[in-house]
């Protein structure tokens, strides 16, 4: 199997399956030798911030001298970004070989009526690669939910992490934050310690406390009163927490919340005997990079890329935009059909002067013309465009050098937009397709 054949096979699998559960994944892993049982994991779930928190913890553990596997869901740069060891993506040859091995097992299972989804296959490949490479630790990001997520076949992790919970994927996870929290708390097991973010939704936090008590898992929360912020900007932040200084490379005030969660996770791991110095924590936070998380890709005008795709994420990003001193701010955005477009539009309307709408590269993309009508009703000028290139060119044409252009609304869109924004930031013409 070549790398291209591996990608075609993986992307040809269905994403969602009518009967969620772990039976298929457990069977798949059993037939592959249960490599996940040989891994020591930090398991991270939440609605927003789980990717950034996972990246911070992984960077600090790497700075402490550990060999660290990490999963990313979804990817922005390219598919191999899903699987990383010490920040390096899986080699194409390794991905092809592991996919071929997993495919053989999936073919046999399918003949018995057990069909593995794309994400289940992705997760199996990650476990196989991490185990074969003998990593010291794995920072494992949940795909969606928790209890029936494919990643939840691991034994009790070193630490369970719950980032902010808000309303997203409600059709699959439930209509309230409490219901969603119940699903995400499914990763808590075996008395493993749990770290929950500061400022968690009150209803969700009540569920988390109850589930920790029921399962005998100690709960740790950051102390926001111990935070002292010195500077916040698009180049990152400097702050003190519990009297100790830090510099964070990721932009946005909301990333401070993720940083406090990551610091508490690292403190919990250190209490279990892992050699994690304060120097390593500081080095990890200063070094961490994560594409499409309030990422600045150019200046004059300021070019920002963010994967905000639900109301809570868009609210956090728009607060960053609102704090920027620019004479005109324009956004290019696209959403998936299952997102709360009116609520997302409300946040966009408060931060941007104009909006250009495109369809993300997904079969679930919302129609730009329908979104434009919905946003116009909220008083936000919104122009539907036939392509991302058209939208970027129109947005750039109306901005002064001191202006701000942001692409946001979907990680699918962010993946498509990133090379175009990088070219724009270098002063190159946006290519036509």
Tab-separated table of C-alpha atoms in Angstrom, residues 208-380:
chain	number	residue	atom	x	y	z
A	208	UNK	CA	-17.988	16.553	36.713
A	209	UNK	CA	-17.835	16.784	40.510
A	210	UNK	CA	-20.503	14.103	40.878
A	211	UNK	CA	-18.817	11.766	38.411
A	212	UNK	CA	-15.420	12.172	40.064
A	213	UNK	CA	-16.940	11.357	43.452
A	214	UNK	CA	-18.739	8.333	42.020
A	215	UNK	CA	-15.592	6.952	40.420
A	216	UNK	CA	-13.167	7.768	43.202
A	217	UNK	CA	-11.172	10.227	41.097
A	218	UNK	CA	-9.633	13.292	42.775
A	219	UNK	CA	-10.594	16.527	41.026
A	220	UNK	CA	-8.134	19.386	40.552
A	221	UNK	CA	-9.097	22.893	39.456
A	222	UNK	CA	-6.814	25.823	38.576
A	223	UNK	CA	-6.961	28.816	40.868
A	224	UNK	CA	-7.826	31.890	38.757
A	225	UNK	CA	-7.118	34.139	41.742
A	226	UNK	CA	-3.475	33.035	41.516
A	227	UNK	CA	-3.144	34.411	37.966
A	228	UNK	CA	-1.400	37.715	37.340
A	229	UNK	CA	-1.314	38.831	33.690
A	230	UNK	CA	1.512	41.108	32.591
A	231	UNK	CA	0.868	41.254	28.826
A	232	UNK	CA	-1.560	39.812	26.264
A	233	UNK	CA	-1.114	40.260	22.520
A	234	UNK	CA	-1.108	38.523	19.155
A	235	UNK	CA	2.467	37.406	19.809
A	236	UNK	CA	1.428	35.639	23.017
A	237	UNK	CA	1.237	36.430	26.713
A	238	UNK	CA	3.392	36.787	29.794
A	239	UNK	CA	1.901	36.021	33.194
A	240	UNK	CA	2.536	34.663	36.646
A	241	UNK	CA	0.644	31.759	38.183
A	242	UNK	CA	0.994	30.716	41.792
A	243	UNK	CA	3.834	33.226	41.979
A	244	UNK	CA	5.839	31.656	39.128
A	245	UNK	CA	6.528	33.441	35.791
A	246	UNK	CA	5.531	32.105	32.366
A	247	UNK	CA	5.555	33.183	28.742
A	248	UNK	CA	2.986	31.648	26.379
A	249	UNK	CA	3.520	31.694	22.635
A	250	UNK	CA	-0.162	31.160	21.698
A	251	UNK	CA	-2.230	34.318	21.267
A	252	UNK	CA	-5.522	35.194	22.913
A	253	UNK	CA	-6.724	35.684	26.459
A	254	UNK	CA	-8.624	32.390	26.305
A	255	UNK	CA	-5.303	30.578	25.899
A	256	UNK	CA	-4.393	31.644	29.430
A	257	UNK	CA	-7.257	29.463	30.667
A	258	UNK	CA	-5.856	26.553	28.671
A	259	UNK	CA	-2.371	27.286	30.027
A	260	UNK	CA	-3.574	27.134	33.637
A	261	UNK	CA	-5.233	23.785	32.886
A	262	UNK	CA	-2.019	22.488	31.327
A	263	UNK	CA	0.062	23.651	34.293
A	264	UNK	CA	-2.268	21.845	36.711
A	265	UNK	CA	-2.064	18.678	34.600
A	266	UNK	CA	1.724	18.827	34.730
A	267	UNK	CA	1.607	19.347	38.501
A	268	UNK	CA	-0.599	16.258	38.845
A	269	UNK	CA	1.816	14.227	36.696
A	270	UNK	CA	4.789	15.439	38.725
A	271	UNK	CA	3.021	14.353	41.909
A	272	UNK	CA	2.880	10.848	40.416
A	273	UNK	CA	6.649	10.754	40.115
A	274	UNK	CA	7.283	12.092	36.626
A	275	UNK	CA	10.377	14.289	36.410
A	276	UNK	CA	8.811	17.579	35.291
A	277	UNK	CA	10.667	20.650	36.439
A	278	UNK	CA	9.371	24.197	36.539
A	279	UNK	CA	11.990	24.983	33.904
A	280	UNK	CA	10.474	22.361	31.580
A	281	UNK	CA	6.954	23.717	32.066
A	282	UNK	CA	8.095	27.242	31.244
A	283	UNK	CA	10.030	26.027	28.212
A	284	UNK	CA	7.076	24.037	26.901
A	285	UNK	CA	4.600	26.896	27.169
A	286	UNK	CA	7.042	29.286	25.508
A	287	UNK	CA	7.759	26.874	22.646
A	288	UNK	CA	4.311	25.475	21.851
A	289	UNK	CA	2.908	26.182	18.392
A	290	UNK	CA	-0.505	25.236	17.045
A	291	UNK	CA	-1.813	26.247	13.605
A	292	UNK	CA	-5.183	27.981	13.202
A	293	UNK	CA	-5.494	28.968	16.855
A	294	UNK	CA	-5.586	32.764	16.649
A	295	UNK	CA	-2.557	32.415	14.387
A	296	UNK	CA	-1.080	35.596	12.943
A	297	UNK	CA	0.161	34.972	9.404
A	298	UNK	CA	0.858	38.493	8.176
A	299	UNK	CA	1.011	42.179	8.980
A	300	UNK	CA	-0.143	45.331	7.159
A	301	UNK	CA	-2.865	44.231	7.106
A	302	UNK	CA	-2.939	41.922	10.091
A	303	UNK	CA	-3.886	38.425	8.886
A	304	UNK	CA	-5.418	36.063	11.457
A	305	UNK	CA	-6.480	32.436	11.123
A	306	UNK	CA	-8.655	30.679	13.672
A	307	UNK	CA	-10.605	27.433	13.711
A	308	UNK	CA	-13.458	28.808	15.854
A	309	UNK	CA	-16.472	26.752	14.761
A	310	UNK	CA	-19.025	27.032	17.583
A	311	UNK	CA	-20.456	29.968	19.557
A	312	UNK	CA	-18.082	29.652	22.521
A	313	UNK	CA	-15.034	29.403	20.297
A	314	UNK	CA	-16.178	32.299	18.121
A	315	UNK	CA	-16.875	34.407	21.206
A	316	UNK	CA	-13.319	33.863	22.445
A	317	UNK	CA	-11.814	34.702	19.073
A	318	UNK	CA	-13.986	37.779	18.556
A	319	UNK	CA	-12.890	39.137	21.940
A	320	UNK	CA	-9.308	38.991	20.690
A	321	UNK	CA	-10.282	40.767	17.465
A	322	UNK	CA	-12.250	43.431	19.332
A	323	UNK	CA	-9.149	44.250	21.391
A	324	UNK	CA	-7.105	45.040	18.277
A	325	UNK	CA	-6.679	48.675	17.281
A	326	UNK	CA	-7.470	48.474	13.558
A	327	UNK	CA	-9.505	51.028	11.538
A	328	UNK	CA	-11.384	48.302	9.673
A	329	UNK	CA	-11.863	44.613	10.403
A	330	UNK	CA	-13.151	42.102	7.869
A	331	UNK	CA	-13.778	38.383	8.223
A	332	UNK	CA	-13.975	35.546	5.733
A	333	UNK	CA	-15.930	32.713	7.250
A	334	UNK	CA	-17.784	29.498	6.478
A	335	UNK	CA	-19.725	27.146	8.706
A	336	UNK	CA	-21.007	23.603	8.712
A	337	UNK	CA	-24.769	23.099	8.619
A	338	UNK	CA	-25.010	21.735	12.166
A	339	UNK	CA	-23.548	24.865	13.770
A	340	UNK	CA	-25.535	27.588	15.566
A	341	UNK	CA	-25.230	30.189	12.808
A	342	UNK	CA	-27.376	32.917	14.470
A	343	UNK	CA	-25.338	32.829	17.686
A	344	UNK	CA	-22.039	32.726	15.794
A	345	UNK	CA	-23.272	35.620	13.656
A	346	UNK	CA	-24.059	37.647	16.763
A	347	UNK	CA	-20.435	37.460	17.856
A	348	UNK	CA	-19.136	38.223	14.375
A	349	UNK	CA	-21.406	41.269	14.161
A	350	UNK	CA	-19.852	42.715	17.288
A	351	UNK	CA	-16.268	42.329	16.107
A	352	UNK	CA	-16.175	42.888	12.332
A	353	UNK	CA	-17.220	45.645	9.960
A	354	UNK	CA	-17.924	43.313	7.046
A	355	UNK	CA	-18.117	39.605	6.347
A	356	UNK	CA	-17.511	37.470	3.270
A	357	UNK	CA	-19.048	33.992	3.302
A	358	UNK	CA	-17.763	30.842	1.620
A	359	UNK	CA	-18.461	27.130	1.791
A	360	UNK	CA	-15.830	25.113	3.697
A	361	UNK	CA	-14.493	22.081	1.786
A	362	UNK	CA	-16.920	19.633	3.378
A	363	UNK	CA	-20.075	17.849	2.310
A	364	UNK	CA	-21.647	19.319	5.456
A	365	UNK	CA	-20.938	22.931	4.463
A	366	UNK	CA	-23.671	25.515	5.010
A	367	UNK	CA	-24.793	27.429	1.925
A	368	UNK	CA	-23.120	30.883	1.867
A	369	UNK	CA	-26.206	32.592	0.409
A	370	UNK	CA	-28.431	31.258	3.199
A	371	UNK	CA	-25.881	32.319	5.806
A	372	UNK	CA	-25.695	35.779	4.267
A	373	UNK	CA	-29.456	36.201	4.653
A	374	UNK	CA	-29.311	35.066	8.282
A	375	UNK	CA	-26.428	37.390	9.143
A	376	UNK	CA	-27.956	40.345	7.284
A	377	UNK	CA	-30.998	40.066	9.554
A	378	UNK	CA	-28.630	40.757	12.467
A	379	UNK	CA	-27.275	43.908	10.859
A	380	UNK	CA	-23.973	42.428	9.712
